[in-house]
PDB file of C-alpha atoms in Angstrom:
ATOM      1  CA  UNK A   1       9.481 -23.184  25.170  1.00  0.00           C
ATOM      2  CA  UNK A   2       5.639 -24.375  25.854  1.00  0.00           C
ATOM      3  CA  UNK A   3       3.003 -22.870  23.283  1.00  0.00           C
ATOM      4  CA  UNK A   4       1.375 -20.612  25.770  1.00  0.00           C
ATOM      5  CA  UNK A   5       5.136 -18.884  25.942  1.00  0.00           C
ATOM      6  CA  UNK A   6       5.857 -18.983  22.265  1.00  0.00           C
ATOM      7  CA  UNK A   7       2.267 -17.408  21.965  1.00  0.00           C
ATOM      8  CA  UNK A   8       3.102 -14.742  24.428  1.00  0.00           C
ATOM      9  CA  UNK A   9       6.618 -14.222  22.486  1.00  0.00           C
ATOM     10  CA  UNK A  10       4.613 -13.368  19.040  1.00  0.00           C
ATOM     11  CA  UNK A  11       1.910 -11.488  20.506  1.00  0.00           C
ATOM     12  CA  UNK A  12       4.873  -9.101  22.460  1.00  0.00           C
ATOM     13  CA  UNK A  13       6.436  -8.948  19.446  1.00  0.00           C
ATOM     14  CA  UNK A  14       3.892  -8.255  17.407  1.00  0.00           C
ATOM     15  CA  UNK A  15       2.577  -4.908  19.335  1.00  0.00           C
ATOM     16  CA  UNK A  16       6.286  -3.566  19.779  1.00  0.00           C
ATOM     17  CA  UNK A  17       6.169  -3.659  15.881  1.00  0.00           C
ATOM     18  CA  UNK A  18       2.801  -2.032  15.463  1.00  0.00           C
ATOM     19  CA  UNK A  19       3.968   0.573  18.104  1.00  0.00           C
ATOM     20  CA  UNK A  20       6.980   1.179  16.574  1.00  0.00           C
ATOM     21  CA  UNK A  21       5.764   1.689  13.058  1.00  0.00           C
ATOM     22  CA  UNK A  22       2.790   3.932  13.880  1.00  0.00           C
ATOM     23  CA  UNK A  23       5.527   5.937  15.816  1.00  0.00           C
ATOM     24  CA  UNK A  24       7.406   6.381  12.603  1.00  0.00           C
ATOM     25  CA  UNK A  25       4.921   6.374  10.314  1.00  0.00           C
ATOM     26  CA  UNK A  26       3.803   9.643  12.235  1.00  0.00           C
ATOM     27  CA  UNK A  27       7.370  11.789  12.231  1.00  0.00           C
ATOM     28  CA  UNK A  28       7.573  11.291   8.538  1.00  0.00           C
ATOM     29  CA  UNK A  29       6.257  14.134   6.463  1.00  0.00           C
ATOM     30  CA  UNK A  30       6.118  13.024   2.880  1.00  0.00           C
ATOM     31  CA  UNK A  31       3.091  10.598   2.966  1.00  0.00           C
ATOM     32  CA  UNK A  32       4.617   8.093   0.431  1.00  0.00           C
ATOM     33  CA  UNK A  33       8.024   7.582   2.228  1.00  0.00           C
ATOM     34  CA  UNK A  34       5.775   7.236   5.442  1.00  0.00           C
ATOM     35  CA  UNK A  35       4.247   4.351   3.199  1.00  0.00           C
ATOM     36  CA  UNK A  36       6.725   2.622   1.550  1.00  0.00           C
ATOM     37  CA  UNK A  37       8.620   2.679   4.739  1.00  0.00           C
ATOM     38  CA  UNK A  38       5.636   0.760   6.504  1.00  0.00           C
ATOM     39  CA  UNK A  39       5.603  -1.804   3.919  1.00  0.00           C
ATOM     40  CA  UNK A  40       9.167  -2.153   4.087  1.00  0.00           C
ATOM     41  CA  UNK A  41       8.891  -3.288   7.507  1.00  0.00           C
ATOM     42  CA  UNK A  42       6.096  -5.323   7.060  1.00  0.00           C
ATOM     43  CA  UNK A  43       7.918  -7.564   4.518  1.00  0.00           C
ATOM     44  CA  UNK A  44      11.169  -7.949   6.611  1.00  0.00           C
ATOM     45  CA  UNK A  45       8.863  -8.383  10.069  1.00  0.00           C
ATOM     46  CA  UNK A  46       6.939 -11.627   8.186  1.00  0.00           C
ATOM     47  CA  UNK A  47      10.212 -12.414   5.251  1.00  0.00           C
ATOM     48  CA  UNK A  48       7.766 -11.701   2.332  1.00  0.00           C
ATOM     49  CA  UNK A  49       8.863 -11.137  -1.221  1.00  0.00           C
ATOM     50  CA  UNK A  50       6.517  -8.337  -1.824  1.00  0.00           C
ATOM     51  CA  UNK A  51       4.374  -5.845   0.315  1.00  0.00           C
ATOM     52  CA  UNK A  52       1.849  -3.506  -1.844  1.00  0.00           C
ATOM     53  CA  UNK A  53      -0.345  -0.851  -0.928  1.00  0.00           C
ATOM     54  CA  UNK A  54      -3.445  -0.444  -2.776  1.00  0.00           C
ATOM     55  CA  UNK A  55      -6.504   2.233  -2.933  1.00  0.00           C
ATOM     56  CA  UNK A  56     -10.300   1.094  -3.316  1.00  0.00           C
ATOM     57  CA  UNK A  57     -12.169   3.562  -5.108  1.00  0.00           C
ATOM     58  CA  UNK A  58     -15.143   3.576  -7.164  1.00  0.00           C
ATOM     59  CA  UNK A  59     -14.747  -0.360  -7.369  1.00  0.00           C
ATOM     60  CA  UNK A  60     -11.551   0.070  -8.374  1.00  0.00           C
ATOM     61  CA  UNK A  61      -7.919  -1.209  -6.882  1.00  0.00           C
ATOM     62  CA  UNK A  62      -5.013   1.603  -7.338  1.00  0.00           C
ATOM     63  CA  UNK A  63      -1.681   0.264  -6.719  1.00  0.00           C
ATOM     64  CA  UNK A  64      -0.065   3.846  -4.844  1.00  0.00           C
ATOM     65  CA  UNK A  65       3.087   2.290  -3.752  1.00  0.00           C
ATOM     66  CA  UNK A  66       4.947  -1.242  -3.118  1.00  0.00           C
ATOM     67  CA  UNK A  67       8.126  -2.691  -1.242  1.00  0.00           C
ATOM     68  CA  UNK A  68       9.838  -5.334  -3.709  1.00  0.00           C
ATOM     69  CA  UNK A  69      12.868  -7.882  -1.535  1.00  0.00           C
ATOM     70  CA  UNK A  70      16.081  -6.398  -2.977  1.00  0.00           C
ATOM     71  CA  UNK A  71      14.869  -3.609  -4.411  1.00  0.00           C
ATOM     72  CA  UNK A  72      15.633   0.170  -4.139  1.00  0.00           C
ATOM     73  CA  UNK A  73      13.061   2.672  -3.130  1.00  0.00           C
ATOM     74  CA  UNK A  74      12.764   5.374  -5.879  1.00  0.00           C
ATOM     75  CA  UNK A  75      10.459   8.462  -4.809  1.00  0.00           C
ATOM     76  CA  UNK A  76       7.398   9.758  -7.118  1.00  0.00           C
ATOM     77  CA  UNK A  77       4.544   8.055  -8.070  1.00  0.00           C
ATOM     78  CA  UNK A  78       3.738   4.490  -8.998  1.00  0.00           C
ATOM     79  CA  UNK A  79       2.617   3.496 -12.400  1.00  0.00           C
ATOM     80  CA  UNK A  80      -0.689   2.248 -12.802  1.00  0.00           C
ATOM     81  CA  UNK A  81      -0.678  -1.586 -13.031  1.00  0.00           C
ATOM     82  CA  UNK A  82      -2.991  -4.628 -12.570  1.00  0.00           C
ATOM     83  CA  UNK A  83      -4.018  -5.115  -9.537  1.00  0.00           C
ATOM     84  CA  UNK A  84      -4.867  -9.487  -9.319  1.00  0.00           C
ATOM     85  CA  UNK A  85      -6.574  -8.838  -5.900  1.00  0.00           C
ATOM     86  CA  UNK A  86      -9.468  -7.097  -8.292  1.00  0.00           C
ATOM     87  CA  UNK A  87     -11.888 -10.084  -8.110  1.00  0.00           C
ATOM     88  CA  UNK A  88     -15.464  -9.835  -6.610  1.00  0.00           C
ATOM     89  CA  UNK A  89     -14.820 -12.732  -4.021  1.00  0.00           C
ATOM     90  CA  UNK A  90     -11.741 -11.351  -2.441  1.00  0.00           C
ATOM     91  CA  UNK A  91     -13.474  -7.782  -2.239  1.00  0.00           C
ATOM     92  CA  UNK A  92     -16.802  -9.366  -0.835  1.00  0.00           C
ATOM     93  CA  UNK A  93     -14.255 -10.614   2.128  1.00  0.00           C
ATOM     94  CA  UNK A  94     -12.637  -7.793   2.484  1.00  0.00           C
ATOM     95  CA  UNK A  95     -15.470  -5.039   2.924  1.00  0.00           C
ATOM     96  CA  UNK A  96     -16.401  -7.351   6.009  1.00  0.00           C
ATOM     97  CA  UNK A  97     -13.614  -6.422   7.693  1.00  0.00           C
ATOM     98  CA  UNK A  98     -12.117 -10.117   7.540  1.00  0.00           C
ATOM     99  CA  UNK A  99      -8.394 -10.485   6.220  1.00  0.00           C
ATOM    100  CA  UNK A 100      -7.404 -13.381   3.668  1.00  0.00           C
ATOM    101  CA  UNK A 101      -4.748 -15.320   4.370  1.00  0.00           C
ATOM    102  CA  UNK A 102      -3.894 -18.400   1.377  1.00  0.00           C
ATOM    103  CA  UNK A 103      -1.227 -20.330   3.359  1.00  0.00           C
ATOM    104  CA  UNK A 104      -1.094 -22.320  -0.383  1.00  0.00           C
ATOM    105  CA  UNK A 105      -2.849 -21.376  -3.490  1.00  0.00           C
ATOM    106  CA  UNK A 106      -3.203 -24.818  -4.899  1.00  0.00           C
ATOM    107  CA  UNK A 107      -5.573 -25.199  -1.836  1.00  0.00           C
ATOM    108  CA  UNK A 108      -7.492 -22.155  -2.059  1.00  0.00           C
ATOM    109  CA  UNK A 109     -11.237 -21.490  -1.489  1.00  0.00           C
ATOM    110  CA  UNK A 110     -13.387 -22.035  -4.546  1.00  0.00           C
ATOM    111  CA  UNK A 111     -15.272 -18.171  -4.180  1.00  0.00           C
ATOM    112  CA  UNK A 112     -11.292 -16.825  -4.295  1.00  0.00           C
ATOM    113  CA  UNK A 113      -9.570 -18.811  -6.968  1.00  0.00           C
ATOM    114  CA  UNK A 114     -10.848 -15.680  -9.425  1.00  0.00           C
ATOM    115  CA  UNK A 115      -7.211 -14.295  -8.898  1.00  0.00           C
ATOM    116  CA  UNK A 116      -5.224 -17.482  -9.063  1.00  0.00           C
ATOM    117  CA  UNK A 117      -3.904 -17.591 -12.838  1.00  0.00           C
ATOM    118  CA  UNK A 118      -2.614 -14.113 -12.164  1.00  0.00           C
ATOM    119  CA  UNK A 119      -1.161 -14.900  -8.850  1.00  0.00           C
ATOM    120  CA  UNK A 120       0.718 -17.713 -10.608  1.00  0.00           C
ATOM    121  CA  UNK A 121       2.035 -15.530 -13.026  1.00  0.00           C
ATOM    122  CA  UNK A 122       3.402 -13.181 -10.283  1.00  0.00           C
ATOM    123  CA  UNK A 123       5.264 -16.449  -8.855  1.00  0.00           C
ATOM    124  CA  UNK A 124       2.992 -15.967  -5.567  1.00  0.00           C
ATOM    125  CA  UNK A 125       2.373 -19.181  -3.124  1.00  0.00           C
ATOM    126  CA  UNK A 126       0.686 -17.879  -0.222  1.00  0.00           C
ATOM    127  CA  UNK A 127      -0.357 -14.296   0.406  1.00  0.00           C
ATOM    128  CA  UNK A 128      -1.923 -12.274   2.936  1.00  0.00           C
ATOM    129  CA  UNK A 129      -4.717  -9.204   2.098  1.00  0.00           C
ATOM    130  CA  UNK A 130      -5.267  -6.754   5.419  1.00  0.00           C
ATOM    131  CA  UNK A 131      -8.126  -4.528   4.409  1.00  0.00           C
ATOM    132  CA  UNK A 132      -7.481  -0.838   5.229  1.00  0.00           C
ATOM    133  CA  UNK A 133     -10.829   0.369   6.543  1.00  0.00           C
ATOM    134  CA  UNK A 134     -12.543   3.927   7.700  1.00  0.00           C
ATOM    135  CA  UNK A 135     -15.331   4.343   9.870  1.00  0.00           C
ATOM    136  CA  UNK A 136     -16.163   0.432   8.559  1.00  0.00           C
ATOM    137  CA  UNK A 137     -15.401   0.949   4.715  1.00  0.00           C
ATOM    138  CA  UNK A 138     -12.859  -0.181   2.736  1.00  0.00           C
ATOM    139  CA  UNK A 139     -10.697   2.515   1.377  1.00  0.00           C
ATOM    140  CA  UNK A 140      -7.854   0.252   0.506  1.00  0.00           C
ATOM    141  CA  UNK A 141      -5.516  -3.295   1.714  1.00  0.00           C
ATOM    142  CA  UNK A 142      -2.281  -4.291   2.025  1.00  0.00           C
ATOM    143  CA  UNK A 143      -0.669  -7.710   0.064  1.00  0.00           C
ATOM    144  CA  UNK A 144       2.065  -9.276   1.664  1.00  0.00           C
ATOM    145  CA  UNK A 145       3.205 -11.671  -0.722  1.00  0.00           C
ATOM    146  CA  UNK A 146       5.171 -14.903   0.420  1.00  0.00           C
ATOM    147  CA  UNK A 147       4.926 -14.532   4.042  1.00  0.00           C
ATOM    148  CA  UNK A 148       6.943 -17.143   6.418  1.00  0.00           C
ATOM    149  CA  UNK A 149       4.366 -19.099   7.902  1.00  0.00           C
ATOM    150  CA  UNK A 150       5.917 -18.650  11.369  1.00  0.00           C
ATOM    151  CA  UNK A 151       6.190 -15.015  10.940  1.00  0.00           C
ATOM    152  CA  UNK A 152       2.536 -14.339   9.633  1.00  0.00           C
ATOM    153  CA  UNK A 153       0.640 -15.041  12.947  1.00  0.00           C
ATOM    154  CA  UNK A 154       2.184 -11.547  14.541  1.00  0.00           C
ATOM    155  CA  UNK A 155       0.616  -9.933  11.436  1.00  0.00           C
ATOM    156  CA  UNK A 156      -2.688 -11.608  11.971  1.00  0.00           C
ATOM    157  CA  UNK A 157      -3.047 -10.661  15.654  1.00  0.00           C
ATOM    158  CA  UNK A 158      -2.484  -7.281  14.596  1.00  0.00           C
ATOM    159  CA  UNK A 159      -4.286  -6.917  11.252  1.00  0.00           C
ATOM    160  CA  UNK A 160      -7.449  -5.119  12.428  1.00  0.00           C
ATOM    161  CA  UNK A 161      -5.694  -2.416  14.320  1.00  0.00           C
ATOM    162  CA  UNK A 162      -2.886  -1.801  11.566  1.00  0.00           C
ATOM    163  CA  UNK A 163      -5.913  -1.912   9.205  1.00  0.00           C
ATOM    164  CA  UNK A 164      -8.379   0.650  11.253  1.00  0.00           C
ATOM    165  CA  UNK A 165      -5.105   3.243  12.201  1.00  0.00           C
ATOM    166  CA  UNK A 166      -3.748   3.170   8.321  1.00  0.00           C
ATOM    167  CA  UNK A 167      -6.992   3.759   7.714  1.00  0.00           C
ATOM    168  CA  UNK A 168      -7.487   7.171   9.233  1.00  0.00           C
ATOM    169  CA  UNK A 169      -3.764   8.061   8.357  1.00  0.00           C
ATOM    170  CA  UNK A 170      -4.997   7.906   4.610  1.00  0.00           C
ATOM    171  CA  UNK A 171      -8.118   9.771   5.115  1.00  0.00           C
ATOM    172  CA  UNK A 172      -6.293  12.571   6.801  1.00  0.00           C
ATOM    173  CA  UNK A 173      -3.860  12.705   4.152  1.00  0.00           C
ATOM    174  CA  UNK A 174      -6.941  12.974   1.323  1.00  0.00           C
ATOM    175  CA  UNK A 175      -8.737  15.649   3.584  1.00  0.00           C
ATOM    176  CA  UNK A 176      -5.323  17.755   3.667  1.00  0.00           C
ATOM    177  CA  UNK A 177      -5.157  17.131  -0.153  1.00  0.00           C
ATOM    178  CA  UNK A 178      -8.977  18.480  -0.411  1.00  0.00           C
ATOM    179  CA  UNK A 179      -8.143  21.542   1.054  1.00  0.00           C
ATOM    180  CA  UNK A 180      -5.342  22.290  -0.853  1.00  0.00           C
ATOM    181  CA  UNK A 181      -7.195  21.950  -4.165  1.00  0.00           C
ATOM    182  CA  UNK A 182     -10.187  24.211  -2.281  1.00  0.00           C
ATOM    183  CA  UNK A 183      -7.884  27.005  -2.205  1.00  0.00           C
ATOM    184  CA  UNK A 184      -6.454  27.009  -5.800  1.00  0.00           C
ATOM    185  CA  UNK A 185     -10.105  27.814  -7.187  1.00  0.00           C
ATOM    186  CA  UNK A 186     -10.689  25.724 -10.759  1.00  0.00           C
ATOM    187  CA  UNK A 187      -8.602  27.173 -13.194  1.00  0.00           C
ATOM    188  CA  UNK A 188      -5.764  24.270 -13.445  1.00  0.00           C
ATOM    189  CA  UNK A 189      -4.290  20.766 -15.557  1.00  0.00           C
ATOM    190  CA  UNK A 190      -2.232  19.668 -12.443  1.00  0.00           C
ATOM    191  CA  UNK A 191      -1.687  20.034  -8.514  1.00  0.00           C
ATOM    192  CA  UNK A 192       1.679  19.246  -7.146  1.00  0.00           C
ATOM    193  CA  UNK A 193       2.935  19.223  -3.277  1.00  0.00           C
ATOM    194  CA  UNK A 194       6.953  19.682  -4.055  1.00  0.00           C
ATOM    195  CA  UNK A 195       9.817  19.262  -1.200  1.00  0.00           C
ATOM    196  CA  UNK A 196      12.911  21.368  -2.750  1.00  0.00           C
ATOM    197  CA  UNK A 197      15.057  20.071  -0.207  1.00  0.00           C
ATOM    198  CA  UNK A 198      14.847  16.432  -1.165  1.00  0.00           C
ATOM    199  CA  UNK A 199      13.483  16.858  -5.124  1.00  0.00           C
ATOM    200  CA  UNK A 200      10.400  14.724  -3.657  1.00  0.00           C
ATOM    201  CA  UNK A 201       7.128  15.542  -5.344  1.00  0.00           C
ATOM    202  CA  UNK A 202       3.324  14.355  -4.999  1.00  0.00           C
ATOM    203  CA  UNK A 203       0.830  14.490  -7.260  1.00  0.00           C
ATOM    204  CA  UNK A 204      -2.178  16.297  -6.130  1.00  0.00           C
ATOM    205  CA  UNK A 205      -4.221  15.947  -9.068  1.00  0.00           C
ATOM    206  CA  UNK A 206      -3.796  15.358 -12.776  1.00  0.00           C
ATOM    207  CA  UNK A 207      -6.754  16.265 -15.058  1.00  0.00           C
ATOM    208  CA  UNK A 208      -5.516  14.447 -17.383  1.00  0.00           C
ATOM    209  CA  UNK A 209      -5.809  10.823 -15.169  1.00  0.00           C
ATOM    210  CA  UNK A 210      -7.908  12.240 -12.346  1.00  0.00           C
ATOM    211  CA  UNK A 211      -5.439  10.039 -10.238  1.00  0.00           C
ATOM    212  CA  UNK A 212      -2.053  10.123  -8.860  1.00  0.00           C
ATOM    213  CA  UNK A 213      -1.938   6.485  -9.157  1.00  0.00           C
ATOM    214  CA  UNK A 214      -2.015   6.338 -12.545  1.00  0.00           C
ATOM    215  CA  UNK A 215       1.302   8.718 -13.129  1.00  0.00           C
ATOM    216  CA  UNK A 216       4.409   6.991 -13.782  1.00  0.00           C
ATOM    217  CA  UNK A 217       7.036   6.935 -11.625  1.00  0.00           C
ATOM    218  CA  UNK A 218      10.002   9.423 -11.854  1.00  0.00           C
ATOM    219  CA  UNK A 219      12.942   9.791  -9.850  1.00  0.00           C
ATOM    220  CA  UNK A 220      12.407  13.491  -8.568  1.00  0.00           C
ATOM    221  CA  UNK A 221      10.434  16.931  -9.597  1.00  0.00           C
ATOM    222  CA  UNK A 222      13.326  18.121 -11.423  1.00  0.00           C
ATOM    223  CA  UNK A 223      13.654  15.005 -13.976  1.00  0.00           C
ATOM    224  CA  UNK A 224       9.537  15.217 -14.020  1.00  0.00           C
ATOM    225  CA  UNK A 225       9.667  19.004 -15.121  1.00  0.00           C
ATOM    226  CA  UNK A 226      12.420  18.456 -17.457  1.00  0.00           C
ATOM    227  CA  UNK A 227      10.932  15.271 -19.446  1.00  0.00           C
ATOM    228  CA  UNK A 228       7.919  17.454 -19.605  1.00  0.00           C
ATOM    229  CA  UNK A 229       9.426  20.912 -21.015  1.00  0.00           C
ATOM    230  CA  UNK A 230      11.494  18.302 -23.684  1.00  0.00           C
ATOM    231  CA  UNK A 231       8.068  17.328 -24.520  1.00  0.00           C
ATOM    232  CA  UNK A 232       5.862  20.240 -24.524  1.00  0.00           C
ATOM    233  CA  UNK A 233       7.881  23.210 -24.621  1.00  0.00           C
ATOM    234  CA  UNK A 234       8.537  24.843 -27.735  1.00  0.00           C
ATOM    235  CA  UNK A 235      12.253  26.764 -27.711  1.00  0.00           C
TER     236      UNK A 235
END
């Protein structure tokens, strides 16, 4: 196969898997499976070890959900962690609109290498950071840790797109959210969206944390409500 063929072959590929996840991305309901599924993909499409999804707000990274090779998905909410992307060079990329891609972190850009003890730690040797943008700010990226370096140049070609569209997705999801909260007045600790077919439950707001991010991860409503009435609930 010539190069201008193998190029065609990873571009064609490449847009049947963007259309296929934005097409099941959208007939998913609960907003985190719709997530976690996406990253799923996205670490078998490029052979990565880890895919994360993390919120920008207030100058702050939120880790809200992650894909982990071998590892089962467990609904509710992800606990708060430490996010090694935080690092004023990486963000001053980002906000551009520009991806970062670190084929090898021994080689890595002087104005990045704020992040590379921690990425060491994590047993990371190449990663790729999309940015997840709306209406040209950064709301949020996605770290694919460990990509193949075959697989990777689909992801590229299709980075901006998968960025802008994921984007919006989350936006809509926070304006839904908003309105929710609008219509249950002031006088509340805690806001949760509950599925009692499935057990699955979202965290609306906590006043507590002020962030679902910062929850920690249970399996289901039910186990949530009872750790919390062994806890607070006097018999």
């Amino acid at each position: 196969m010539s190069c201008k063929e193998n190029r065609y072959e990873i571009l064609k590929s490449a847009y049947e898997f963007l259309n296929r996840q934005m097409s099941l991305f959208e007939r998913t309901v609960e907003i985190q499976s719709a997530e976690y599924r996406l990253l799923k993909e996205i670490g078998r499409y490029v052979l990565a070890s880890k895919v994360q999804l993390t919120r920008y707000q207030e100058k702050n990274y939120f880790l809200v959900n992650e894909w982990k090779q071998n590892k089962e998905y467990q609904a509710g909410i992800m606990e708060q962690e430490k996010v090694f992307i935080n690092d004023p060079g990486w963000t001053r990329t980002l906000k551009k609109g520009s991806y970062v891609y670190i084929e090898d972190i021994e080689k890595m850009d002087e104005s990045l290498k704020g992040a590379y003890q921690e990425l060491k730690r994590e047993k990371i040797n190449s990663i790729f950071v999309l940015p997840v943008r709306d209406e040209h700010q950064l709301i949020g990226i996605v770290t694919v840790c460990n990509p193949d370096k075959e697989k990777i140049e689909g992801l590229i070609e299709i980075s901006e797109i998968l960025g802008n569209w994921l984007g919006y997705r989350l936006i809509k999801n926070d304006n839904r959210i908003q309105k929710i909260l609008s219509g249950l007045g002031g006088d509340y600790t805690a806001a949760y969206m509950i599925n009692l077919d499935t057990d699955y439950f979202e965290v609306v707001i906590n006043q507590e944390t002020n962030h679902a991010a910062k929850q920690k991860k249970e399996p289901g409503f039910e186990t949530y409500v009872s750790k919390y009435a062994d806890k607070y609930v006097l018999e």
